[in-house]
């Protein structure tokens, strides 16, 4: 089925310095991926709260720590190094990851993963599989400075005491003029949206409605819709294979109803 992608230009917005497996998957399917950095990831405006949380985490004050992105993992490991904390997360603190990429980042940092949803890869999916606490349990959630509070709210509803801390801040990178024009004139077949921040950056260019918007998950899809983008398909799982399958479904569906390719 991926033959339907042959020759199609697909925009792959990303954060600076990140390398997406989606590009390799698109090339293997015969598509022409255009990877463009539209976000820079930096420290939050105030690192004081983050440092306090890292020290409390290292001291064993939290029963759980939950990571909703690779960037959150990097922020905790980075600040632990700056603060001279030998092991940022004690062995008896349980660690949750929103999906496979985040779990891989934790393991690469020599940190175990105790909980990851089998499917979904969203804050809501992680909240669904997170067990209820036995007694008073504190959870640390290192997140984006502009992150959504879905996971915090759901865990509080389950009875946890949750500390949400800004661990990093995404900042928009100016969209290259040529990329913005290609979006407005539908010179891309589709865009792969892998975060709410990237969806916002794409929406700011006012893309042509014929450009298919493919979201990596429900949270990103909701953010895209909130910015006025019409999402053609949402990946069943937050992986390059999931994005490719969603893209293929959307392209096949568009061809079937006679819309522009």
Tab-separated table of C-alpha atoms in Angstrom:
chain	number	residue	atom	x	y	z
A	1	UNK	CA	0.000	0.000	0.000
A	2	UNK	CA	2.910	2.367	0.601
A	3	UNK	CA	3.417	2.488	-3.204
A	4	UNK	CA	0.774	5.219	-3.194
A	5	UNK	CA	3.363	7.466	-1.517
A	6	UNK	CA	5.900	7.181	-4.339
A	7	UNK	CA	7.128	10.589	-5.465
A	8	UNK	CA	5.034	12.549	-2.971
A	9	UNK	CA	6.708	15.416	-1.107
A	10	UNK	CA	6.077	15.087	2.627
A	11	UNK	CA	7.019	17.841	5.059
A	12	UNK	CA	8.553	16.532	8.282
A	13	UNK	CA	8.812	19.413	10.804
A	14	UNK	CA	11.125	18.641	13.709
A	15	UNK	CA	12.995	20.117	16.624
A	16	UNK	CA	16.568	21.272	16.012
A	17	UNK	CA	19.067	18.498	16.556
A	18	UNK	CA	16.506	15.701	16.409
A	19	UNK	CA	16.705	12.892	13.897
A	20	UNK	CA	13.412	11.290	13.002
A	21	UNK	CA	13.030	7.680	11.911
A	22	UNK	CA	10.030	8.871	9.880
A	23	UNK	CA	12.391	10.235	7.218
A	24	UNK	CA	13.927	6.806	6.618
A	25	UNK	CA	10.474	5.205	6.545
A	26	UNK	CA	9.249	7.716	3.964
A	27	UNK	CA	12.287	7.168	1.742
A	28	UNK	CA	11.756	3.406	1.924
A	29	UNK	CA	8.145	3.984	0.792
A	30	UNK	CA	9.308	6.008	-2.206
A	31	UNK	CA	8.197	9.376	-0.851
A	32	UNK	CA	10.311	12.540	-0.852
A	33	UNK	CA	10.627	13.727	2.769
A	34	UNK	CA	11.561	17.329	3.481
A	35	UNK	CA	12.814	17.581	7.075
A	36	UNK	CA	12.787	21.145	8.380
A	37	UNK	CA	13.642	22.307	11.942
A	38	UNK	CA	10.793	24.501	13.197
A	39	UNK	CA	11.510	24.316	16.933
A	40	UNK	CA	14.478	24.939	19.176
A	41	UNK	CA	14.489	23.232	22.567
A	42	UNK	CA	16.079	25.169	25.401
A	43	UNK	CA	15.907	25.564	29.171
A	44	UNK	CA	12.794	26.966	30.852
A	45	UNK	CA	12.646	30.640	31.751
A	46	UNK	CA	13.339	29.794	35.398
A	47	UNK	CA	15.466	26.741	36.173
A	48	UNK	CA	15.152	27.221	39.922
A	49	UNK	CA	12.024	25.083	40.195
A	50	UNK	CA	13.573	22.424	37.967
A	51	UNK	CA	16.736	22.283	40.075
A	52	UNK	CA	14.711	21.963	43.266
A	53	UNK	CA	12.737	19.119	41.712
A	54	UNK	CA	15.910	17.340	40.547
A	55	UNK	CA	17.400	17.519	44.046
A	56	UNK	CA	14.155	16.268	45.605
A	57	UNK	CA	14.003	13.452	43.046
A	58	UNK	CA	17.586	12.413	43.764
A	59	UNK	CA	16.831	12.496	47.499
A	60	UNK	CA	14.047	9.943	47.054
A	61	UNK	CA	11.139	12.293	47.738
A	62	UNK	CA	9.096	10.934	44.819
A	63	UNK	CA	7.543	7.506	44.434
A	64	UNK	CA	7.159	8.024	40.686
A	65	UNK	CA	8.567	10.213	37.941
A	66	UNK	CA	6.748	10.378	34.599
A	67	UNK	CA	8.238	11.464	31.294
A	68	UNK	CA	6.020	12.641	28.437
A	69	UNK	CA	8.890	13.311	26.013
A	70	UNK	CA	12.516	12.654	25.204
A	71	UNK	CA	13.255	16.293	26.024
A	72	UNK	CA	12.089	15.833	29.609
A	73	UNK	CA	14.543	12.968	30.028
A	74	UNK	CA	17.370	15.075	28.656
A	75	UNK	CA	16.513	17.983	30.948
A	76	UNK	CA	16.566	15.873	34.118
A	77	UNK	CA	19.829	14.155	33.178
A	78	UNK	CA	21.429	17.485	32.199
A	79	UNK	CA	20.492	19.335	35.384
A	80	UNK	CA	21.487	16.355	37.547
A	81	UNK	CA	24.937	16.592	35.982
A	82	UNK	CA	25.146	20.341	36.543
A	83	UNK	CA	24.079	19.943	40.177
A	84	UNK	CA	26.529	17.127	40.783
A	85	UNK	CA	23.852	14.559	41.588
A	86	UNK	CA	25.403	11.138	41.123
A	87	UNK	CA	22.222	9.274	40.225
A	88	UNK	CA	19.329	11.480	39.213
A	89	UNK	CA	16.645	8.871	39.989
A	90	UNK	CA	16.958	6.458	42.953
A	91	UNK	CA	16.519	2.758	42.291
A	92	UNK	CA	13.293	2.583	44.311
A	93	UNK	CA	11.609	5.434	42.416
A	94	UNK	CA	9.417	4.049	39.640
A	95	UNK	CA	9.765	5.543	36.168
A	96	UNK	CA	7.022	5.919	33.554
A	97	UNK	CA	7.440	6.803	29.880
A	98	UNK	CA	4.768	7.964	27.461
A	99	UNK	CA	6.011	5.827	24.562
A	100	UNK	CA	8.804	3.862	22.938
A	101	UNK	CA	11.066	6.784	22.000
A	102	UNK	CA	10.953	8.209	25.521
A	103	UNK	CA	11.560	4.767	27.010
A	104	UNK	CA	14.576	4.339	24.715
A	105	UNK	CA	15.980	7.703	25.859
A	106	UNK	CA	15.661	6.602	29.487
A	107	UNK	CA	17.430	3.304	28.850
A	108	UNK	CA	20.169	5.125	26.935
A	109	UNK	CA	20.697	7.186	30.107
A	110	UNK	CA	20.996	3.910	32.067
A	111	UNK	CA	17.614	4.417	33.703
A	112	UNK	CA	15.021	1.608	33.945
A	113	UNK	CA	11.460	1.924	32.660
A	114	UNK	CA	8.746	0.544	34.905
A	115	UNK	CA	5.671	1.641	32.978
A	116	UNK	CA	4.919	2.403	29.334
A	117	UNK	CA	1.566	2.004	27.550
A	118	UNK	CA	1.415	-0.825	25.028
A	119	UNK	CA	-0.443	1.390	22.579
A	120	UNK	CA	-1.473	5.004	22.279
A	121	UNK	CA	1.682	6.864	23.215
A	122	UNK	CA	-0.213	9.825	24.642
A	123	UNK	CA	-0.544	11.368	28.086
A	124	UNK	CA	-4.055	9.946	28.297
A	125	UNK	CA	-2.851	6.452	27.362
A	126	UNK	CA	-0.137	6.609	30.012
A	127	UNK	CA	-2.642	7.791	32.616
A	128	UNK	CA	-4.930	4.885	31.739
A	129	UNK	CA	-2.297	2.254	32.589
A	130	UNK	CA	-0.828	4.079	35.592
A	131	UNK	CA	-1.859	2.116	38.723
A	132	UNK	CA	-3.660	3.799	41.582
A	133	UNK	CA	-1.477	4.705	44.569
A	134	UNK	CA	-1.232	2.688	47.725
A	135	UNK	CA	-1.219	5.464	50.308
A	136	UNK	CA	0.310	8.916	49.860
A	137	UNK	CA	2.564	8.920	46.813
A	138	UNK	CA	4.231	11.913	45.161
A	139	UNK	CA	4.808	12.048	41.414
A	140	UNK	CA	7.175	14.329	39.530
A	141	UNK	CA	6.266	15.304	35.969
A	142	UNK	CA	9.076	17.178	34.166
A	143	UNK	CA	7.378	18.700	31.129
A	144	UNK	CA	7.432	21.356	28.461
A	145	UNK	CA	7.033	24.922	29.700
A	146	UNK	CA	3.957	25.119	27.454
A	147	UNK	CA	2.921	21.521	28.010
A	148	UNK	CA	-0.633	20.323	28.455
A	149	UNK	CA	-1.760	19.225	31.908
A	150	UNK	CA	-3.667	16.092	30.917
A	151	UNK	CA	-1.354	13.663	32.707
A	152	UNK	CA	-1.124	15.800	35.857
A	153	UNK	CA	-4.891	16.123	36.102
A	154	UNK	CA	-5.558	12.435	35.482
A	155	UNK	CA	-3.010	11.343	38.107
A	156	UNK	CA	-4.453	13.771	40.636
A	157	UNK	CA	-7.856	12.258	39.966
A	158	UNK	CA	-6.368	8.863	40.814
A	159	UNK	CA	-5.173	10.165	44.161
A	160	UNK	CA	-1.533	11.097	43.570
A	161	UNK	CA	0.162	14.253	44.837
A	162	UNK	CA	1.633	15.591	41.593
A	163	UNK	CA	4.407	18.131	41.099
A	164	UNK	CA	4.451	19.441	37.528
A	165	UNK	CA	7.658	21.323	36.693
A	166	UNK	CA	8.771	23.114	33.511
A	167	UNK	CA	11.870	21.186	32.413
A	168	UNK	CA	12.382	22.661	28.954
A	169	UNK	CA	10.940	25.295	26.655
A	170	UNK	CA	10.272	24.892	22.935
A	171	UNK	CA	10.760	28.052	20.903
A	172	UNK	CA	9.624	28.585	17.342
A	173	UNK	CA	12.232	28.791	14.606
A	174	UNK	CA	11.236	31.025	11.667
A	175	UNK	CA	9.714	28.945	8.893
A	176	UNK	CA	11.847	29.257	5.758
A	177	UNK	CA	10.093	31.372	3.119
A	178	UNK	CA	10.259	28.568	0.556
A	179	UNK	CA	8.678	26.093	2.986
A	180	UNK	CA	5.866	28.497	3.880
A	181	UNK	CA	5.134	29.113	0.190
A	182	UNK	CA	5.133	25.391	-0.563
A	183	UNK	CA	2.593	24.905	2.232
A	184	UNK	CA	0.352	27.702	1.010
A	185	UNK	CA	0.425	26.468	-2.582
A	186	UNK	CA	0.016	22.751	-1.738
A	187	UNK	CA	3.420	21.725	-3.040
A	188	UNK	CA	3.541	19.136	-0.268
A	189	UNK	CA	1.160	16.199	-0.261
A	190	UNK	CA	1.170	16.026	3.527
A	191	UNK	CA	2.755	17.159	6.777
A	192	UNK	CA	3.695	14.858	9.656
A	193	UNK	CA	2.819	16.580	12.935
A	194	UNK	CA	4.644	15.052	15.880
A	195	UNK	CA	3.943	17.556	18.672
A	196	UNK	CA	1.498	20.348	19.574
A	197	UNK	CA	4.294	22.915	19.234
A	198	UNK	CA	5.116	21.779	15.705
A	199	UNK	CA	1.421	21.832	14.822
A	200	UNK	CA	1.271	25.459	15.964
A	201	UNK	CA	4.312	26.349	13.849
A	202	UNK	CA	2.773	24.788	10.744
A	203	UNK	CA	-0.625	26.400	11.353
A	204	UNK	CA	1.011	29.834	11.483
A	205	UNK	CA	1.884	29.514	7.771
A	206	UNK	CA	-1.811	29.100	6.780
A	207	UNK	CA	-1.255	25.938	4.726
A	208	UNK	CA	-3.472	25.070	1.764
A	209	UNK	CA	-6.411	22.846	2.806
A	210	UNK	CA	-5.355	20.203	0.259
A	211	UNK	CA	-2.195	19.491	2.252
A	212	UNK	CA	-2.971	16.459	4.423
A	213	UNK	CA	-2.199	16.874	8.128
A	214	UNK	CA	-1.132	13.637	9.823
A	215	UNK	CA	-0.877	13.657	13.633
A	216	UNK	CA	1.214	11.309	15.744
A	217	UNK	CA	-1.446	11.087	18.454
A	218	UNK	CA	-4.649	12.447	19.895
A	219	UNK	CA	-2.983	15.257	21.854
A	220	UNK	CA	-1.209	16.596	18.772
A	221	UNK	CA	-4.363	16.178	16.700
A	222	UNK	CA	-6.357	18.213	19.223
A	223	UNK	CA	-3.702	20.935	19.253
A	224	UNK	CA	-3.706	21.042	15.447
A	225	UNK	CA	-7.490	21.298	15.312
A	226	UNK	CA	-7.370	24.052	17.907
A	227	UNK	CA	-5.096	25.991	15.548
A	228	UNK	CA	-7.518	25.609	12.659
A	229	UNK	CA	-5.866	22.665	10.915
A	230	UNK	CA	-7.994	19.833	9.572
A	231	UNK	CA	-6.364	16.548	10.596
A	232	UNK	CA	-6.702	13.875	7.925
A	233	UNK	CA	-5.453	10.955	10.015
A	234	UNK	CA	-4.061	10.120	13.448
A	235	UNK	CA	-1.433	7.413	13.944
A	236	UNK	CA	-2.604	4.351	15.860
A	237	UNK	CA	0.778	4.249	17.599
A	238	UNK	CA	3.367	7.028	18.101
A	239	UNK	CA	6.048	5.542	15.854
A	240	UNK	CA	7.369	6.102	12.351
A	241	UNK	CA	5.471	3.000	11.252
A	242	UNK	CA	2.288	4.377	12.800
A	243	UNK	CA	2.740	7.717	11.038
A	244	UNK	CA	3.436	5.987	7.719
A	245	UNK	CA	0.319	3.845	8.046
A	246	UNK	CA	-1.823	6.894	8.896
A	247	UNK	CA	-0.366	8.832	5.979
A	248	UNK	CA	-1.071	5.951	3.618
A	249	UNK	CA	-4.675	5.697	4.834
A	250	UNK	CA	-5.189	9.412	4.309
A	251	UNK	CA	-3.696	9.413	0.799
A	252	UNK	CA	-5.729	6.371	-0.244
A	253	UNK	CA	-8.892	7.913	1.205
A	254	UNK	CA	-8.269	11.203	-0.560
A	255	UNK	CA	-7.760	9.450	-3.900
A	256	UNK	CA	-10.944	7.430	-3.363
A	257	UNK	CA	-13.145	10.473	-2.831
A	258	UNK	CA	-11.698	12.303	-5.812
A	259	UNK	CA	-9.897	15.029	-3.847
A	260	UNK	CA	-6.613	16.446	-5.187
A	261	UNK	CA	-3.665	14.071	-4.609
